[in-house]
Coordinates of C-alpha atoms and ligand atoms in Angstrom, one line a residue:
X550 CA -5.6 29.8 39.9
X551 CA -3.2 26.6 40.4
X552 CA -2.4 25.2 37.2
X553 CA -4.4 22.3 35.8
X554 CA -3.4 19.0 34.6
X555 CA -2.9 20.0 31.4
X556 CA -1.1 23.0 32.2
X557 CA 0.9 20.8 34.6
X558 CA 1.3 17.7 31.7
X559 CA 2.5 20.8 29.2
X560 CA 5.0 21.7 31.6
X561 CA 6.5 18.4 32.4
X562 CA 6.7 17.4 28.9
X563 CA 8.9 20.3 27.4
X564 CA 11.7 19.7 25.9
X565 CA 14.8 21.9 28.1
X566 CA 18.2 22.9 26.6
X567 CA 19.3 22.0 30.5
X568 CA 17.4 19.1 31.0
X569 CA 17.3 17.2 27.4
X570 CA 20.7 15.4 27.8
X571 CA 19.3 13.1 30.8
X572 CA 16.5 12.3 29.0
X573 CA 18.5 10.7 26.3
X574 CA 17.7 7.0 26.9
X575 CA 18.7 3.8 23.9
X576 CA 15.1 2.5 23.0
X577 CA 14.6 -1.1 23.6
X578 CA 14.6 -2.5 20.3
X579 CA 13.3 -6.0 21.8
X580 CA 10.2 -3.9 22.8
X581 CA 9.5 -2.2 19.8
X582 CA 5.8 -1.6 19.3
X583 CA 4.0 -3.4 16.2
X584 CA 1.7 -1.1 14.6
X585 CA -0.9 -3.6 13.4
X586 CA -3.8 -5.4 15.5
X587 CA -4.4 -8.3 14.6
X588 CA -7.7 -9.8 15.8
X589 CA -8.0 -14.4 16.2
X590 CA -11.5 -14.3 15.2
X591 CA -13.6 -12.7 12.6
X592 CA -14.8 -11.8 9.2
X593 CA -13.3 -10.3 6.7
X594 CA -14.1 -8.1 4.3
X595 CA -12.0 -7.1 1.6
X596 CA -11.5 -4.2 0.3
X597 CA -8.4 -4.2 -2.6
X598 CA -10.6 -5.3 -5.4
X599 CA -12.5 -1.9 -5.2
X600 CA -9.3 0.2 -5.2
X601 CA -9.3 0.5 -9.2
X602 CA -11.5 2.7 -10.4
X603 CA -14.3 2.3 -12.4
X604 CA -16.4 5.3 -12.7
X605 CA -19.6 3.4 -14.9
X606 CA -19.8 0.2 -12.4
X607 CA -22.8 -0.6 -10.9
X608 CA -24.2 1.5 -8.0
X609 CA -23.3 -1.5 -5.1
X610 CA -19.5 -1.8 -6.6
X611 CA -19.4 2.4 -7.0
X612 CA -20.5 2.4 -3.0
X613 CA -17.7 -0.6 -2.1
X614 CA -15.4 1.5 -4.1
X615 CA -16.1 4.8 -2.6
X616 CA -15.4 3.4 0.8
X617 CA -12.1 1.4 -0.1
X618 CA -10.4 5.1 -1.8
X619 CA -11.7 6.9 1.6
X620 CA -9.7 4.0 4.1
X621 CA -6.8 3.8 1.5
X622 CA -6.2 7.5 1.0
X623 CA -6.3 8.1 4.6
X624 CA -4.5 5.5 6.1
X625 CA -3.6 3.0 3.7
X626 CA 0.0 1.7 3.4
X627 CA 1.5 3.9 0.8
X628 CA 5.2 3.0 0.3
X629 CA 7.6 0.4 1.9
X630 CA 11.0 1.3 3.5
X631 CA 13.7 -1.0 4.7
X632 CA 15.4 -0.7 7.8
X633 CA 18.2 -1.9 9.5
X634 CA 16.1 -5.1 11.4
X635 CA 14.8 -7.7 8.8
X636 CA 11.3 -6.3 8.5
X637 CA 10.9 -3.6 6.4
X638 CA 8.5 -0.5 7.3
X639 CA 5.2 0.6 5.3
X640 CA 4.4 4.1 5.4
X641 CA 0.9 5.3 5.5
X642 CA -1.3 7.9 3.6
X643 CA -0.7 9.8 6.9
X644 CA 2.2 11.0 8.5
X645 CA 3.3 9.7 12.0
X646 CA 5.9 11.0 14.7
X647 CA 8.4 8.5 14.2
X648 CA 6.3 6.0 12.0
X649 CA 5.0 4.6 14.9
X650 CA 1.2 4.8 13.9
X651 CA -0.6 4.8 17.0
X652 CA -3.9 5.6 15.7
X653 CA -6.5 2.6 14.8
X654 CA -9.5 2.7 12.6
X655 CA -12.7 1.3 13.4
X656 CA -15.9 1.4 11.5
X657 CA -19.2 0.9 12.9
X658 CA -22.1 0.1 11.0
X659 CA -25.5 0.6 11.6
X660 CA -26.6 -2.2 9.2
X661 CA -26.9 -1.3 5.3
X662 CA -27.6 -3.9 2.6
X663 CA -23.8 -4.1 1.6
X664 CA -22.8 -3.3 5.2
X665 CA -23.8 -5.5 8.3
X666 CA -24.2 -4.1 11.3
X667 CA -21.4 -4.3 13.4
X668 CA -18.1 -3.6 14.5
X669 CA -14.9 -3.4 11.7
X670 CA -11.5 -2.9 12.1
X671 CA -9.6 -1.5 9.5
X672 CA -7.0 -4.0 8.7
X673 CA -4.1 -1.6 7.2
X674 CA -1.7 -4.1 5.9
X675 CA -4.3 -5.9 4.1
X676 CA -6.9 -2.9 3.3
X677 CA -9.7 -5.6 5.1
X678 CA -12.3 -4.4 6.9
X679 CA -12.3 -7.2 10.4
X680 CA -15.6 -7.7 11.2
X681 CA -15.0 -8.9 15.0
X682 CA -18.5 -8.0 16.1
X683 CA -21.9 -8.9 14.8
X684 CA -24.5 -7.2 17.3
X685 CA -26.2 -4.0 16.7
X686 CA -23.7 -1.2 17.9
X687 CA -25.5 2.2 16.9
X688 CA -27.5 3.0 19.6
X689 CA -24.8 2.1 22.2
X690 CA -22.9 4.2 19.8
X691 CA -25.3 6.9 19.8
X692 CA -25.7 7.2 23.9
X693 CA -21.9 7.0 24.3
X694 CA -21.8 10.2 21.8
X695 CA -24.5 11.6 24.5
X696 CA -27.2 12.0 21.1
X697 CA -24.8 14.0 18.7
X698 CA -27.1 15.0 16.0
X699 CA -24.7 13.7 13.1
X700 CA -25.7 10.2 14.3
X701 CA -29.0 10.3 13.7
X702 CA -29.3 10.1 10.1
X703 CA -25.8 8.8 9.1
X704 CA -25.7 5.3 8.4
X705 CA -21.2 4.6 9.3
X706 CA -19.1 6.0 11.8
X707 CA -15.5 5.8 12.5
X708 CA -13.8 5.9 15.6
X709 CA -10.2 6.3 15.9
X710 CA -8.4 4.8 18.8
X711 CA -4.7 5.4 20.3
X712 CA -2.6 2.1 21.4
X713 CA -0.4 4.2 23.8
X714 CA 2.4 1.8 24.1
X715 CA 3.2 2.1 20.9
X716 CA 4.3 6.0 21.2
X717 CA 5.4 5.6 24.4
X718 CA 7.5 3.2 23.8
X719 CA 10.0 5.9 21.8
X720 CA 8.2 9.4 23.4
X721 CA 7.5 8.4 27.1
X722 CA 5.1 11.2 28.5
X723 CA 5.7 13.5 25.8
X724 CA 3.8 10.8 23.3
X725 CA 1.0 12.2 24.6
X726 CA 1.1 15.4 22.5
X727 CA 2.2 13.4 18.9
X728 CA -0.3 10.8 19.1
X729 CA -2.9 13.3 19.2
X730 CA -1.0 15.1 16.1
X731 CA -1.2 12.4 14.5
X732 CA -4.4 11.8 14.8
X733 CA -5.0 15.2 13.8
X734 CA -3.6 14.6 10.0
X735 CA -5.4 11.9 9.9
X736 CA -8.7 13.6 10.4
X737 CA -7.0 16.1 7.5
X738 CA -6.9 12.9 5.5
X739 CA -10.5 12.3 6.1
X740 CA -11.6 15.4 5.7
X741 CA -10.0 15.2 2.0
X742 CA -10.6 11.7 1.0
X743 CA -13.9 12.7 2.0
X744 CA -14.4 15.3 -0.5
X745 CA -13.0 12.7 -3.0
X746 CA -15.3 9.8 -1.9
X747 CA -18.9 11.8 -1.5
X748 CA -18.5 11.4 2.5
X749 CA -18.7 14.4 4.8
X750 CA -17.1 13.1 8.4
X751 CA -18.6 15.2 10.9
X752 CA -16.4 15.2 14.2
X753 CA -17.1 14.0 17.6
X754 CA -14.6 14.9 20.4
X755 CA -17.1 14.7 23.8
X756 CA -17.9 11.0 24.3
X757 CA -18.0 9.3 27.1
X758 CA -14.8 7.4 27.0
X759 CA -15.2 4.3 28.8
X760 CA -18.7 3.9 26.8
X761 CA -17.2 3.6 23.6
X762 CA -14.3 2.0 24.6
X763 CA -16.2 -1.0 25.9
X764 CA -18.1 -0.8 22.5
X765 CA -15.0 -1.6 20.9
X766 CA -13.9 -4.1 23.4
X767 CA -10.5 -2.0 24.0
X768 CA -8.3 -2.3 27.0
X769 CA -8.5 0.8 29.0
X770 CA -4.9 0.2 30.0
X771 CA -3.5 0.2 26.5
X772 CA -5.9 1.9 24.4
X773 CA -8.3 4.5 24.2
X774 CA -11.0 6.4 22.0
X775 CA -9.4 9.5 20.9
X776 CA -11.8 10.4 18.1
X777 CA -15.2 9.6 16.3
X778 CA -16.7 10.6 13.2
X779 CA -19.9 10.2 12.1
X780 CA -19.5 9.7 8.2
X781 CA -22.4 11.7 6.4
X782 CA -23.1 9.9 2.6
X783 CA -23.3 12.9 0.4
X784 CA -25.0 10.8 -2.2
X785 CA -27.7 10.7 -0.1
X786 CA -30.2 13.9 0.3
X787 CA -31.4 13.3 4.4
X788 CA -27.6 12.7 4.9
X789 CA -26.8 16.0 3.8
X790 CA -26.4 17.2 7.4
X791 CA -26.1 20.6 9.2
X792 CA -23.0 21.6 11.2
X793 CA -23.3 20.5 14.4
X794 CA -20.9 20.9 17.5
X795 CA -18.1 18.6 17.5
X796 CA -16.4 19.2 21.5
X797 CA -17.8 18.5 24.4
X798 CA -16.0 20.2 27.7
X799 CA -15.0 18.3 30.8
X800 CA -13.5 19.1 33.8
X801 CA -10.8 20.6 35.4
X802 CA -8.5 19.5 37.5
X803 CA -6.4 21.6 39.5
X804 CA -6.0 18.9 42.4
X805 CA -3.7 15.8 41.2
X806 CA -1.3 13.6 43.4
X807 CA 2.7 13.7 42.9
X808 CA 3.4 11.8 39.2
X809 CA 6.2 9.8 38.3
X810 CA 7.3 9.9 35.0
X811 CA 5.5 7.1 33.1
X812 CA 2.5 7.7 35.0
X813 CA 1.8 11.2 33.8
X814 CA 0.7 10.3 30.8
X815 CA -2.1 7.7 31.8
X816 CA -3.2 9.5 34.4
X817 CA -3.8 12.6 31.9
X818 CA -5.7 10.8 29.6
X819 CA -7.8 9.2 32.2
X820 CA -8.2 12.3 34.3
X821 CA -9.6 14.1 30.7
X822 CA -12.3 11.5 29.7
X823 CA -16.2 12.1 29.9
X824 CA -18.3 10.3 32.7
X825 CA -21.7 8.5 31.1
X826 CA -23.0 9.4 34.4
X827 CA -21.8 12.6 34.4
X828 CA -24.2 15.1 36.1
X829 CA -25.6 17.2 34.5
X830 CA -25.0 15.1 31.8
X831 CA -23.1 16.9 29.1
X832 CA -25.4 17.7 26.1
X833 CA -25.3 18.4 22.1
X834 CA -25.5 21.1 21.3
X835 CA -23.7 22.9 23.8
X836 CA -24.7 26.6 25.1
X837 CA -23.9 29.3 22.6
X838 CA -21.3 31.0 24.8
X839 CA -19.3 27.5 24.2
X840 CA -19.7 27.8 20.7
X841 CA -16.8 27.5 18.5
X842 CA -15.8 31.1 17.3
X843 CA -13.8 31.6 13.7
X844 CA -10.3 31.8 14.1
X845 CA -9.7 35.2 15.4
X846 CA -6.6 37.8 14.5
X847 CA -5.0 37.8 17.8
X848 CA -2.5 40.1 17.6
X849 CA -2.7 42.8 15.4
X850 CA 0.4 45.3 16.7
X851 CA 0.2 48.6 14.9
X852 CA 3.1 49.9 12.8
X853 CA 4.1 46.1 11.9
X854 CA 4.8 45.5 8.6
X855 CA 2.3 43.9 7.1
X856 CA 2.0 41.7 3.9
X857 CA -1.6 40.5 2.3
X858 CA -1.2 37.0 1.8
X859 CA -4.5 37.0 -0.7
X860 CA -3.6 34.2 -3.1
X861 CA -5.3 32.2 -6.2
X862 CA -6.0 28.8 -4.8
X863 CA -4.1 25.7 -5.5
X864 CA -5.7 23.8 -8.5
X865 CA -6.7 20.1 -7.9
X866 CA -7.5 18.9 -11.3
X867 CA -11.0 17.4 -13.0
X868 CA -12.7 15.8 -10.2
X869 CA -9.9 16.4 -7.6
X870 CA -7.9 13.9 -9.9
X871 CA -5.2 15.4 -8.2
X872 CA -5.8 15.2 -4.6
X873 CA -6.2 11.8 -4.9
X874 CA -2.2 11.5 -6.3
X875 CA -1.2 13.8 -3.5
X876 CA -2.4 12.0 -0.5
X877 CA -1.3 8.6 -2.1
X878 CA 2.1 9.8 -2.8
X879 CA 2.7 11.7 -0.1
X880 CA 5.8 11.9 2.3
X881 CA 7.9 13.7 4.4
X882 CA 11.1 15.5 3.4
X883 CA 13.9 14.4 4.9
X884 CA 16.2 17.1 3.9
X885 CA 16.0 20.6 2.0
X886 CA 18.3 22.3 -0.3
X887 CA 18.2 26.0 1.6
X888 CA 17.1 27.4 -1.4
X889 CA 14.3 30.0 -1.3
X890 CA 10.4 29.5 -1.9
X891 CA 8.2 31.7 -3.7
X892 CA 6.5 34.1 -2.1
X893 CA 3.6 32.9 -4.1
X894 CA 4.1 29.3 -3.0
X895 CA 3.6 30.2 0.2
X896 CA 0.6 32.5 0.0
X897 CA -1.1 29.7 -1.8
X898 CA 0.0 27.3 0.7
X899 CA -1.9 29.8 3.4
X900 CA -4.8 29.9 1.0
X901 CA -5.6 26.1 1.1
X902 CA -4.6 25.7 4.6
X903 CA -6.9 28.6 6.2
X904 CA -9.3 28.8 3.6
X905 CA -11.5 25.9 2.6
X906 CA -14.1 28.2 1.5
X907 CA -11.6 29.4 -1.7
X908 CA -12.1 25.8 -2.7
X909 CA -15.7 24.9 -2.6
X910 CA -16.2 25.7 -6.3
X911 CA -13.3 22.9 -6.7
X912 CA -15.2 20.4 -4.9
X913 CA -13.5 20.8 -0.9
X914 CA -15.9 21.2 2.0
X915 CA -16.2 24.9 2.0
X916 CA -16.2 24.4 6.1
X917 CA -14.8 21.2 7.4
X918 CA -14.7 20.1 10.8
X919 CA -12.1 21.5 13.5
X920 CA -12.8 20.9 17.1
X921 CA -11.9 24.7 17.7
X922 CA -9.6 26.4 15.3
X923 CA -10.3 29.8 17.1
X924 CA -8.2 28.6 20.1
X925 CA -5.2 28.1 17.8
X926 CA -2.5 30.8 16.4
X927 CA -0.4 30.6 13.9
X928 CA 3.1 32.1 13.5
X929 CA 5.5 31.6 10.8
X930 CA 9.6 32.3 10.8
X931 CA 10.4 33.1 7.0
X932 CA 14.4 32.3 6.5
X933 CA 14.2 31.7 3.0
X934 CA 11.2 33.2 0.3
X935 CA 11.8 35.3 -1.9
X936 CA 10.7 39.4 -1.2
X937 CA 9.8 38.7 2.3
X938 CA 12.1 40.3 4.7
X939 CA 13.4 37.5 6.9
X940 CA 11.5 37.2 10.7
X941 CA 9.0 35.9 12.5
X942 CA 5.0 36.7 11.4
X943 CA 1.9 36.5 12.8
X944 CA -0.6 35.3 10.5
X945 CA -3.9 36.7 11.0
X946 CA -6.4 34.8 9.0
X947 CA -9.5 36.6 8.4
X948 CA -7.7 39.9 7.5
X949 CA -5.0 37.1 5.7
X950 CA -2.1 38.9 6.7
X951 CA 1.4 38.1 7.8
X952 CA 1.9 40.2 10.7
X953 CA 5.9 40.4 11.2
X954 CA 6.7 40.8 15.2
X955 CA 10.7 40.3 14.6
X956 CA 12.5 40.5 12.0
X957 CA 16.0 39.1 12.2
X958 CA 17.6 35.9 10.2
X959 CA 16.8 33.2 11.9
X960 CA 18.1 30.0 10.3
X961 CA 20.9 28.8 13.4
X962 CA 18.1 29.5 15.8
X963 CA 15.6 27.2 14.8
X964 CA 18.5 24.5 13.9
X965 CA 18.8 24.8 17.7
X966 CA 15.1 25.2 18.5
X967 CA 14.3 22.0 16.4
X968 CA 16.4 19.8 18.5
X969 CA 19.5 20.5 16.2
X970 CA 17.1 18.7 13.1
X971 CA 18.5 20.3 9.7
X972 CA 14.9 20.7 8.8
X973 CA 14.8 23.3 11.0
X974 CA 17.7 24.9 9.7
X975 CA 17.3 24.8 5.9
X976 CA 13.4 25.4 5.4
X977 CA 12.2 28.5 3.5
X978 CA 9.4 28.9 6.1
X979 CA 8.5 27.2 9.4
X980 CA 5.0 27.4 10.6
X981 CA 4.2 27.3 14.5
X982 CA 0.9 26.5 15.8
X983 CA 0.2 27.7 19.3
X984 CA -2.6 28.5 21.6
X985 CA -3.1 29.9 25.3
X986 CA -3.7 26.6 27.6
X987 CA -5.2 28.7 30.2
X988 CA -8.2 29.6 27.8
X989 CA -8.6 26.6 26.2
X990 CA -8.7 24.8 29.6
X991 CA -11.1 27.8 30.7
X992 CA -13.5 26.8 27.6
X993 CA -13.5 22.9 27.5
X994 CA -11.6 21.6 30.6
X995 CA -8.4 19.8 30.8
X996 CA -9.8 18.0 27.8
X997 CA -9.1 21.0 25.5
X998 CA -5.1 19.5 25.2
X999 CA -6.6 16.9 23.1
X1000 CA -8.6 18.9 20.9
X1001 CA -5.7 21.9 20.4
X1002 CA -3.2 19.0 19.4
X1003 CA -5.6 17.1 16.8
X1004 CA -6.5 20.9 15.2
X1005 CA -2.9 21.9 15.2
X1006 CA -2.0 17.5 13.4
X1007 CA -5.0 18.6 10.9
X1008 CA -3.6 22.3 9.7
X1009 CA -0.4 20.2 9.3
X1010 CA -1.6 17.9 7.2
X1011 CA -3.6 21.2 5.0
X1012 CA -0.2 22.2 4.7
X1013 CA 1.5 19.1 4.3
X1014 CA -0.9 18.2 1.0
X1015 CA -0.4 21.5 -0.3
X1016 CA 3.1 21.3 -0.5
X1017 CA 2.9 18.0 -2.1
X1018 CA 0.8 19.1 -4.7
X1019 CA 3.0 22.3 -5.2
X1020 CA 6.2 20.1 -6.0
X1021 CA 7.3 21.3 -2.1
X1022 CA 9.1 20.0 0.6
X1023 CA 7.4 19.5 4.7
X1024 CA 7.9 17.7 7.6
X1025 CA 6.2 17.9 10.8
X1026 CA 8.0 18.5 13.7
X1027 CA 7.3 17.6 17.6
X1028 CA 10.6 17.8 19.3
X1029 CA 11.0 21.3 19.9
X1030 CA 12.6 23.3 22.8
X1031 CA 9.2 24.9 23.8
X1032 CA 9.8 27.7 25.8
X1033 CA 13.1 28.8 23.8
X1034 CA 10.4 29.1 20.7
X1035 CA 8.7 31.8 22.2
X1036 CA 11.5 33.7 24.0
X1037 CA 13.7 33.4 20.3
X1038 CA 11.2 34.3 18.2
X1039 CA 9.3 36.9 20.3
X1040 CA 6.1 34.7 20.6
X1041 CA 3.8 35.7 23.4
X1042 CA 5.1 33.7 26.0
X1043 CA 1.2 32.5 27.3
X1044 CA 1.1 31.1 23.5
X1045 CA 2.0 27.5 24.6
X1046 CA 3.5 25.9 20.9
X1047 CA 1.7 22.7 20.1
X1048 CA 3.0 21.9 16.3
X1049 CA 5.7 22.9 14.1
X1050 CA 5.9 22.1 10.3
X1051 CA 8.6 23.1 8.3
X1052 CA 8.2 23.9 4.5
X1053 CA 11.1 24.3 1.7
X1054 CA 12.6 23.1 -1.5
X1055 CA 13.3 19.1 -0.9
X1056 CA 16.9 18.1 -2.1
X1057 CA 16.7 15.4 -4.7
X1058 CA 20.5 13.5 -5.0
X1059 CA 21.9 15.1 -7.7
X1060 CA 20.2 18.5 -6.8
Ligands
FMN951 C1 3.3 14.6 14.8 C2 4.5 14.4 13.9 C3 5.8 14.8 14.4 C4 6.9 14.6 13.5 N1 8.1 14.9 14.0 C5 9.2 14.8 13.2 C6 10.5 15.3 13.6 O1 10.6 15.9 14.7 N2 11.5 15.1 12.8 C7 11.4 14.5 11.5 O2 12.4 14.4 10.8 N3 10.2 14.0 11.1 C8 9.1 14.2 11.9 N4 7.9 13.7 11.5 C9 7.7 13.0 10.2 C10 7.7 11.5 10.4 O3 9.0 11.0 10.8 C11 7.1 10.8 9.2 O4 5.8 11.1 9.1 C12 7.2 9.3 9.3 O5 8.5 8.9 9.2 C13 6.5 8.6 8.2 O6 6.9 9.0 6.9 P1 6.0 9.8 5.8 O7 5.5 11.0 6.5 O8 6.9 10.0 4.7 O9 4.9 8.9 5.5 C14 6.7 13.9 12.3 C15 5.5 13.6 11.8 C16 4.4 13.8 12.6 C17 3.0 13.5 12.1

């Protein structure tokens, strides 16, 4: 079969040994993106005075206070940077390809007695909620998610939106792929903050696009609905809700006229959204045969060495005290030391990142939301932890195993492989994520590219919170030479790589 439009978007986008040097361009710093949206009318509602905790308050300040720690340890500004213009740059809870932040949050309400109905935009910089809208938004919300069963009973919802532009701006087409990374560890963050707050998000990636987009009054050209979720109040019994399906397929396309560069990238996203009027129109829940599997061992080669990776979990502290520290202080390392992890530090980091169900007794969601984690692979090229024989490893996650399929010392290849990043180079362990676009597009349409790269952007931020906690250094990495990943480190050459994050001891001056 011809390739699809993902296939064909994946293709175009790679990063080439031969072909990187053209693309090369200076960014137009008098076009540089601002990550904020600022709104000239509406009210706002202010969320900074519920930050500090105060676990005795009355029930209406403990449900304000709830909802300010979800938004802040998600997305809230976390640190401040200076840079070489005059403004300086605020970091978020959540990591971003470049700090760009092209991910908005909106919260709908259905109406509550603290929470008018409407339609809020979280104002980052000033931790406000902008009530721009006063109508009543649910049902609209409700037919645009085509009846998901998480909205019936849940009382919030946020929707996540991508401004384009402001990825595009440094990644052209390839943006694509990091916005919806991005998006991805934010919906880690969620997930989290969720556990810490009492909310359970459920996801929703089939929506009819230009439905909820026109809830939200968004320009089609700029902006888009990339993700909703519908935010169950665990405090609550009848909120307390099953699992339900969070994808929705959509077509394929196999038929697409001659793209210029620039114009891939549009046309992709429009090309994967959901008619309203689609016929027949899609429904929740989907047949069985669609249902999301577990994450299935792949490749299981016989006479590999093969390592258990069964691990004690990572402690969080009383009440998940320390989860809360870690997303708040949170941040990517911009340079390790080379020296070796611990094979334990890495098992444990496996343990949290694959296994939610070893935390449950800690408080975590024993199963959180993925869109379709048995899609995705995981490989990992061990230079540096100690007793493991340098190589590249499957790991297989139900038997929890690290599968090695080459073993060899590969440090100056993935310095190479990374885009010539030192991160690459001087990481104890860097973990690929990877799935076969031909199955994925099989199983949900060209719409599956989305839901691969927010899975792969929420495992990274699993992994990215773990090392925190563990005193560890990470970084997520996008640019990549794609098909040299496979070729160099013997990677099945259908398994297209979506995400890297690399993980190692973080130099410190002085170290
Ligand atoms: C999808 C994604 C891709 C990234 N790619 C790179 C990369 O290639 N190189 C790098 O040094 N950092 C990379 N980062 C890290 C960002 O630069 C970092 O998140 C951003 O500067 C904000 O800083 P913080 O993570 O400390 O909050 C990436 C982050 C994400 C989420």
């Amino acid at each position: 079969m011809a390739d699809s439009i993902a296939q064909h978007y994946h293709q175009r986008t790679k990063y080439d040994p031969q072909t990187i040097a053209n693309k090369g361009r200076q960014l137009d710093w008098s076009k540089q993106p601002v990550p904020y949206k600022d709104y000239k009318l509406g009210f706002p509602v202010d969320l900074k005075p519920y930050l500090e905790k105060s676990p005795a308050a009355p029930a209406e300040r403990l449900w304000w206070q709830r909802l300010s720690r979800l938004l802040v340890n998600s997305y809230g500004l976390t640190a401040k940077v200076m840079t070489m213009t005059a403004e300086p740059l605020y970091l978020r809870a959540a990591p971003s390809a470049g700090g760009l932040y092209p991910a908005e949050i909106y919260l709908i309400s259905r109406g509550t007695s603290l929470l008018p109905a409407g339609l809020y935009n979280y104002q980052v910089r000033t931790h406000t909620l902008l009530r721009f809208w006063d109508d009543y938004p649910w049902q609209a919300l409700q037919e645009g998610c085509f009846w998901h069963p998480s909205l019936e009973n849940t009382q919030l919802a946020l929707v996540i939106s991508a401004v384009f532009y402001r990825s595009v701006w440094r990644y052209e087409d390839r943006a694509y792929r990091r916005i919806f990374l991005d998006t991805g560890h934010l919906l880690g963050n969620l997930e989290l903050a969720g556990s810490l707050c009492d909310y359970r998000p459920h996801l929703i990636g089939g929506f009819a696009d230009d439905a909820v987009n026109q809830l939200l009054y968004l320009d089609r050209d700029q902006e888009g609905v990339i993700a909703i979720a519908a935010l169950a109040d665990q405090l609550q019994v009848a909120q307390n809700l099953p699992l339900a399906p969070t994808v929705l397929p959509a077509p394929v396309q196999t038929q697409f006229p001659k793209l210029a560069d620039g114009e891939l990238l549009p046309y992709f996203h429009q090309v994967t959204q959901i008619a309203p009027d689609d016929r027949p129109p899609p429904r929740y829940p989907i047949s069985p045969a669609d249902d999301p599997a577990e994450p299935i061992d792949k490749y299981d080669l016989p006479f590999c060495l093969k390592i258990s990776t069964q691990s004690s979990s990572i402690p969080w502290g009383e009440g998940l005290a320390e989860l809360e520290q870690t997303l708040l202080t949170r941040r990517s390392t911009r340079r390790y030391t080379g020296d070796p992890l611990t094979q334990a530090e890495l098992l444990a980091l496996l343990d949290f990142t694959y296994h939610p169900e070893h935390l449950s007794e800690q408080g975590f969601d024993a199963q959180p939301d993925y869109f379709d984690l048995s899609l995705i692979q995981t490989f990992i090229a061990v230079s540096g932890v100690d007793s493991l024989e340098p190589g590249c490893y499957h790991y297989a996650p139900q038997a929890e195993e690290l599968r090695q399929i080459r073993f060899k010392q590969f440090r100056q290849e993935l310095h190479f492989l990374c885009l010539g990043q030192e991160l690459g180079r001087d990481a104890g362990a860097v973990v690929f994520h990877t799935a076969n676009l031909a199955q994925a597009v099989e199983r949900y349409g060209d719409r599956a590219y989305r839901y691969l790269h927010m899975d792969a952007g929420h495992l990274g931020q699993r992994l990215n919170l773990a090392a925190v906690r563990l005193g560890l250094g990470v970084s997520g990495i996008a640019g990549f030479f794609d098909d040299q990943v496979n070729e160099v480190l013997g990677i099945p050459e259908d398994e297209a790589v979506l995400y890297i994050t690399t993980l190692g001891k973080p130099w410190k001056s002085g170290s």
